[in-house]
Amino acid sequence: MTTAGDLRDQVRAFLATRDPAGTDRLDFLRARFDAGLAWVHYPAGLGGQGLPRDLQPAVDAAFAAAGAPTNRPERNGIGLGMAAPTILAFGDEQQQRRWLRPLWTGEEIWCQLFSEPGAGSDLAGLATRAVRKGEVGGSKGAEGWAVTGQKVWTSSAHLASRALLVARTDPDVPKHQGLTYFSCDMTAPGVEVRPLRQMTGEAEFNEVFLTDVPIPDSDRIGAVGEGWKVATATLMNERVSIGGGAAAREGGMIGSAAAAWREHPERRTPGLHDRLLRLWADAEVARLAGARLRQQLSAGQPGPEGSAAKLVFARLNQEISEFEVELDGAEGLRYDDWTMRRPEGANFYGRDAGYRYLRARGNSIEGGTSEILRNIIAERVLGLPPEIRVDKGVPWKDLPR
Amino acid sequence: MSTSTDSAKTGPAATAPAAGGLPDLLYGEAETELRAAVRSLLEDRCGWREVLARTETDQTYDTGLWRVLAADLGCAGLLIAEDSGGAGASYREAAVVAEETGRGVAPVPFLGSAVVATEALLAADDRELLAALAAGTTTAALAVPFAAAPSSGGVWGGRPPGASTVRPAPTVRLVSPAGGGSDGYWLTGTVAGVADALPADVLVVPADGVPYGLYAVSADSVGLAPVVSLDMTRQLADLTFEGVPARRIASGGAAHRAVARALDAGAAMLASEQFGAAERCLEMTVAYLKERRQFGRQIGSFQALKHRVADLWVGVTQARAAARYAAACLAAGAPDTPVAIALAKAACSDIAVRVAQEGVQLHGGIGFTWEHPAHLYLKRAKSSSIGLGTADWHRASLAGLAGLDPPGAGR
């Protein structure tokens, strides 16, 4: 059985032939992928070796110690956290070979075209249409699709070269059955990306307008009509990647609040002290629960338990940042900057508590609202009967909108 | 049972930190086997109807069941070394038994005898009594109020200065030997509200004197007055010592440490017990939501109720991680043990009470009746949330442990 020590030996052998300082960054990363040292829990030939996921940190640490370039995972969170596991689980072999390597090296940033102005919590009600066309994307004679519609809350769309897309291919069947999952080329004609400004003043997200965007049929992931099944798997990965990050004690937002408490004895009150102790204990217990969840996860698809981590993460972020703004007192009345900017992602820690307070309001909405997550836990974990629905069995085109 | 050999795999040596620096928070194979054996026994002998009926008898503890659990399944000796006749297992296994006794609100003195008194005797290294406890022939209880909060001034090596060091003040004292004999001790005083003392053969008694000491006293010589308790599945007793003969087993700092270690371990295992009770209570509530129909549908299809049980499930899931962490830290003697215990007891106290209260409400009228187990879980949850330190007390101790000083400090 391969151990962390074996993997460290592999890294050493790899580095012996490729000096990180003297090798082009992308060449180095591509070679690392080809050597099966990108993500060891992925299959051989796709950047991994089919090993347990928990062996990966040893590999990353060995590369870091040698000063090797990273694939800048923070720039491609959706690609690495959601697109890759979806492609691995549902993509065909050709798609896996075509997409996973540039995804991992960061050459291709991915985004996610799911939510629409008319389909938020009721994602399966989405209206973006994909229509079959005889010929698409210049590949003569090849079958393909033309996609038209509007997507919203797309982070990184302005940076991405590829997208995960769910579109309606059959409006005549009930809503869950008429969806199909695609990978969309963000540089294709008909794709227009506009920034969407949020309450913090900046625009992390985008609106994406799709007008007759050509997609070859070879970029369809899963069968026609199976889009809901694939999308559900993607969303499970999203909840794990939002709520399940490994951190040290006081590694999350509680660290910032605790530091402010220690720094400002003059601001302390008994009420705030009680709140801080509750939040500190809850945050630490949530960290332990996240660690336990990761211990449970095999390399396969995460279960609905990830929903619990995301629920707790959202509540804690909101309560902790609210606490911190109050602790700041007079300083909490100021805000650092309302200028419209295009950050690469949410950065909770470079800014004031006021920013965290506002940004955290989105945590219980993005990636599945807390209400939808409670439904998922109630129905999928606890087995409670579904809500009585009025849209069941009704063709999508006949639903009131 | 097989624990003595299997437990070697899950003892301190095997609980090396997993990825992320945290110990294994899952259940090992030996723990799962032990759980199955205990659950099967409790389901067989300790259904809620039997538990409820017993609360209205003179024998609120099921000593027959306890003998099987203690001796035949070896649960009394889990923490005791094999050369003293125990299983040589660890707090990881003990926590699993506590989860199961919690699930069944079982009227057995596992917590008081096999955890609290045993840990005190382990600290005092009283091999004779430990061997008797491990054999399941003797049951012991530590003579401190159930409401006493743990106060380990650094006994696990981790509690930093500034942490609370409040100790339960002994209400028993040493009196002059009646006959002037040199090797005998006599104790006088009272201790109110002691858990698991009613079925005990031996009481382990902290007593003031010069020096402060820990004494073993035969229960026959002590006045044990049963208390009409909020939780009659763990009935308390008021103890009266009137010049009773005692054997000293530890004195001075060693005696303080023994009591502190016993209460710390008790709080951690009580957290696992609370988790087990909460998990079972939630299962019963979810089952009822699927079964009960109103307005022509299962009430579990109403979102207002679904969201409440979903939140409870999240809380139970979080509490399990905290309880497992405390058990793993105790088993490994980790420096983080005081933090782990405070987190576990706070989290499990809160969720057990919340699940029990919501369980009553979600059952509606039937949940308010005597002839339904909901109140057994509510009473167990509420009294356990007061026992061995409230959630609030444990969070307050985190202030010192985590360096989050209260207002007024550090100015």
CSV table of N, CA and C in Angstrom, one decimal, chain B residues 302-374:
chain,number,residue,atom,x,y,z
B,302,PHE,N,-45.0,19.1,6.9
B,302,PHE,CA,-45.1,20.5,7.1
B,302,PHE,C,-43.7,21.1,7.3
B,303,GLN,N,-43.4,22.1,6.5
B,303,GLN,CA,-42.1,22.7,6.6
B,303,GLN,C,-41.7,23.3,7.9
B,304,ALA,N,-42.7,23.9,8.6
B,304,ALA,CA,-42.5,24.5,9.9
B,304,ALA,C,-41.9,23.5,10.9
B,305,LEU,N,-42.3,22.2,10.7
B,305,LEU,CA,-41.8,21.2,11.6
B,305,LEU,C,-40.5,20.6,11.1
B,306,LYS,N,-40.5,20.4,9.8
B,306,LYS,CA,-39.3,19.8,9.2
B,306,LYS,C,-38.0,20.7,9.5
B,307,HIS,N,-38.2,22.0,9.4
B,307,HIS,CA,-37.0,22.8,9.6
B,307,HIS,C,-36.6,22.7,11.1
B,308,ARG,N,-37.5,22.6,12.0
B,308,ARG,CA,-37.1,22.5,13.4
B,308,ARG,C,-36.3,21.2,13.7
B,309,VAL,N,-36.8,20.0,13.1
B,309,VAL,CA,-36.0,18.8,13.3
B,309,VAL,C,-34.7,18.8,12.6
B,310,ALA,N,-34.7,19.5,11.4
B,310,ALA,CA,-33.4,19.6,10.7
B,310,ALA,C,-32.4,20.3,11.5
B,311,ASP,N,-32.8,21.4,12.2
B,311,ASP,CA,-31.9,22.2,13.0
B,311,ASP,C,-31.4,21.3,14.2
B,312,LEU,N,-32.3,20.5,14.8
B,312,LEU,CA,-32.0,19.6,15.9
B,312,LEU,C,-30.9,18.6,15.4
B,313,TRP,N,-31.1,18.1,14.2
B,313,TRP,CA,-30.2,17.1,13.7
B,313,TRP,C,-28.8,17.7,13.5
B,314,VAL,N,-28.8,18.9,13.0
B,314,VAL,CA,-27.5,19.6,12.9
B,314,VAL,C,-26.8,19.8,14.2
B,315,GLY,N,-27.6,20.2,15.2
B,315,GLY,CA,-27.0,20.3,16.6
B,315,GLY,C,-26.5,19.0,17.1
B,316,VAL,N,-27.2,17.9,16.9
B,316,VAL,CA,-26.8,16.6,17.4
B,316,VAL,C,-25.5,16.2,16.7
B,317,THR,N,-25.5,16.5,15.4
B,317,THR,CA,-24.2,16.1,14.6
B,317,THR,C,-23.0,16.9,15.2
B,318,GLN,N,-23.2,18.1,15.5
B,318,GLN,CA,-22.1,18.9,16.0
B,318,GLN,C,-21.7,18.4,17.4
B,319,ALA,N,-22.7,18.1,18.2
B,319,ALA,CA,-22.4,17.6,19.6
B,319,ALA,C,-21.7,16.3,19.6
B,320,ARG,N,-22.0,15.4,18.6
B,320,ARG,CA,-21.3,14.2,18.5
B,320,ARG,C,-19.8,14.4,18.3
B,321,ALA,N,-19.4,15.3,17.4
B,321,ALA,CA,-18.0,15.6,17.2
B,321,ALA,C,-17.3,16.1,18.5
B,322,ALA,N,-18.0,17.0,19.2
B,322,ALA,CA,-17.5,17.5,20.4
B,322,ALA,C,-17.3,16.4,21.5
B,323,ALA,N,-18.3,15.5,21.6
B,323,ALA,CA,-18.2,14.4,22.6
B,323,ALA,C,-17.1,13.5,22.2
B,324,ARG,N,-17.0,13.2,20.9
B,324,ARG,CA,-15.9,12.2,20.5
B,324,ARG,C,-14.5,12.8,20.7
B,325,TYR,N,-14.4,14.2,20.5
B,325,TYR,CA,-13.1,14.8,20.7
B,325,TYR,C,-12.7,14.8,22.2
B,326,ALA,N,-13.7,15.0,23.1
B,326,ALA,CA,-13.4,14.9,24.5
B,326,ALA,C,-12.9,13.5,24.9
B,327,ALA,N,-13.6,12.5,24.4
B,327,ALA,CA,-13.3,11.1,24.7
B,327,ALA,C,-11.9,10.8,24.2
B,328,ALA,N,-11.6,11.2,23.0
B,328,ALA,CA,-10.3,11.0,22.4
B,328,ALA,C,-9.2,11.7,23.1
B,329,CYS,N,-9.4,12.9,23.5
B,329,CYS,CA,-8.4,13.7,24.3
B,329,CYS,C,-8.1,13.0,25.6
B,330,LEU,N,-9.2,12.6,26.3
B,330,LEU,CA,-9.0,11.9,27.6
B,330,LEU,C,-8.3,10.6,27.4
B,331,ALA,N,-8.6,9.9,26.4
B,331,ALA,CA,-8.0,8.6,26.2
B,331,ALA,C,-6.5,8.8,25.9
B,332,ALA,N,-6.1,9.9,25.2
B,332,ALA,CA,-4.7,10.1,24.9
B,332,ALA,C,-4.0,10.9,25.9
B,333,GLY,N,-4.7,11.4,26.9
B,333,GLY,CA,-4.1,12.3,27.9
B,333,GLY,C,-3.6,13.6,27.2
B,334,ALA,N,-4.3,14.1,26.2
B,334,ALA,CA,-3.9,15.2,25.4
B,334,ALA,C,-3.9,16.5,26.2
B,335,PRO,N,-3.0,17.4,25.9
B,335,PRO,CA,-3.0,18.7,26.6
B,335,PRO,C,-4.3,19.5,26.4
B,336,ASP,N,-5.0,19.3,25.3
B,336,ASP,CA,-6.2,20.0,25.0
B,336,ASP,C,-7.4,19.5,25.8
B,337,THR,N,-7.2,18.5,26.7
B,337,THR,CA,-8.4,17.8,27.3
B,337,THR,C,-9.3,18.8,28.1
B,338,PRO,N,-8.8,19.8,28.8
B,338,PRO,CA,-9.7,20.7,29.5
B,338,PRO,C,-10.6,21.5,28.5
B,339,VAL,N,-10.1,21.9,27.4
B,339,VAL,CA,-10.9,22.6,26.4
B,339,VAL,C,-11.9,21.6,25.8
B,340,ALA,N,-11.4,20.4,25.5
B,340,ALA,CA,-12.3,19.4,24.9
B,340,ALA,C,-13.5,19.1,25.8
B,341,ILE,N,-13.2,19.0,27.1
B,341,ILE,CA,-14.3,18.6,28.0
B,341,ILE,C,-15.3,19.8,28.1
B,342,ALA,N,-14.8,21.0,28.2
B,342,ALA,CA,-15.7,22.2,28.3
B,342,ALA,C,-16.5,22.3,27.1
B,343,LEU,N,-16.0,22.1,25.9
B,343,LEU,CA,-16.7,22.2,24.7
B,343,LEU,C,-17.8,21.1,24.6
B,344,ALA,N,-17.4,19.9,25.0
B,344,ALA,CA,-18.4,18.8,24.9
B,344,ALA,C,-19.5,18.9,25.9
B,345,LYS,N,-19.2,19.3,27.1
B,345,LYS,CA,-20.3,19.4,28.1
B,345,LYS,C,-21.2,20.5,27.8
B,346,ALA,N,-20.7,21.6,27.3
B,346,ALA,CA,-21.5,22.8,26.9
B,346,ALA,C,-22.4,22.4,25.7
B,347,ALA,N,-21.8,21.8,24.7
B,347,ALA,CA,-22.6,21.5,23.5
B,347,ALA,C,-23.6,20.5,23.7
B,348,CYS,N,-23.2,19.4,24.5
B,348,CYS,CA,-24.1,18.3,24.7
B,348,CYS,C,-25.2,18.6,25.7
B,349,SER,N,-24.9,19.4,26.7
B,349,SER,CA,-26.0,19.9,27.6
B,349,SER,C,-27.0,20.7,26.9
B,350,ASP,N,-26.6,21.6,26.0
B,350,ASP,CA,-27.6,22.5,25.3
B,350,ASP,C,-28.4,21.6,24.4
B,351,ILE,N,-27.8,20.8,23.6
B,351,ILE,CA,-28.6,20.1,22.5
B,351,ILE,C,-29.5,19.1,23.2
B,352,ALA,N,-29.0,18.4,24.2
B,352,ALA,CA,-29.9,17.4,24.8
B,352,ALA,C,-31.2,18.0,25.4
B,353,VAL,N,-31.0,19.1,26.0
B,353,VAL,CA,-32.2,19.8,26.5
B,353,VAL,C,-33.1,20.3,25.4
B,354,ARG,N,-32.5,20.9,24.4
B,354,ARG,CA,-33.3,21.4,23.3
B,354,ARG,C,-34.0,20.3,22.5
B,355,VAL,N,-33.4,19.2,22.3
B,355,VAL,CA,-34.0,18.1,21.6
B,355,VAL,C,-35.2,17.5,22.5
B,356,ALA,N,-34.9,17.4,23.8
B,356,ALA,CA,-36.0,16.9,24.6
B,356,ALA,C,-37.2,17.8,24.7
B,357,GLN,N,-36.9,19.1,24.8
B,357,GLN,CA,-38.0,20.1,24.9
B,357,GLN,C,-38.8,20.1,23.5
B,358,GLU,N,-38.1,20.2,22.4
B,358,GLU,CA,-38.7,20.2,21.1
B,358,GLU,C,-39.4,18.8,20.9
B,359,GLY,N,-38.8,17.8,21.4
B,359,GLY,CA,-39.5,16.4,21.3
B,359,GLY,C,-40.8,16.4,21.9
B,360,VAL,N,-40.9,17.0,23.1
B,360,VAL,CA,-42.3,17.1,23.8
B,360,VAL,C,-43.2,17.9,22.9
B,361,GLN,N,-42.8,19.1,22.5
B,361,GLN,CA,-43.7,19.9,21.7
B,361,GLN,C,-44.1,19.3,20.4
B,362,LEU,N,-43.2,18.6,19.7
B,362,LEU,CA,-43.5,18.1,18.4
B,362,LEU,C,-44.4,16.8,18.5
B,363,HIS,N,-44.4,16.2,19.7
B,363,HIS,CA,-45.3,15.1,19.9
B,363,HIS,C,-46.7,15.6,20.3
B,364,GLY,N,-46.8,16.9,20.5
B,364,GLY,CA,-48.2,17.4,20.9
B,364,GLY,C,-48.6,16.8,22.2
B,365,GLY,N,-50.0,16.6,22.3
B,365,GLY,CA,-50.6,16.2,23.6
B,365,GLY,C,-50.0,14.9,24.1
B,366,ILE,N,-49.7,13.9,23.3
B,366,ILE,CA,-49.2,12.6,23.8
B,366,ILE,C,-47.9,12.8,24.5
B,367,GLY,N,-47.1,13.8,24.0
B,367,GLY,CA,-45.8,14.0,24.6
B,367,GLY,C,-45.8,14.6,26.0
B,368,PHE,N,-47.0,15.1,26.4
B,368,PHE,CA,-47.2,15.7,27.7
B,368,PHE,C,-47.7,14.7,28.7
B,369,THR,N,-48.0,13.5,28.2
B,369,THR,CA,-48.6,12.5,29.2
B,369,THR,C,-47.5,11.8,29.9
B,370,TRP,N,-47.9,11.2,31.0
B,370,TRP,CA,-47.0,10.3,31.8
B,370,TRP,C,-46.7,9.0,31.0
B,371,GLU,N,-47.7,8.5,30.3
B,371,GLU,CA,-47.5,7.2,29.6
B,371,GLU,C,-46.8,7.4,28.3
B,372,HIS,N,-45.8,8.2,28.2
B,372,HIS,CA,-45.0,8.4,26.9
B,372,HIS,C,-43.6,8.7,27.4
B,373,PRO,N,-42.6,8.2,26.7
B,373,PRO,CA,-41.2,8.3,27.2
B,373,PRO,C,-40.6,9.8,27.1
B,374,ALA,N,-41.3,10.7,26.4
B,374,ALA,CA,-40.7,12.0,26.2
B,374,ALA,C,-40.3,12.7,27.5
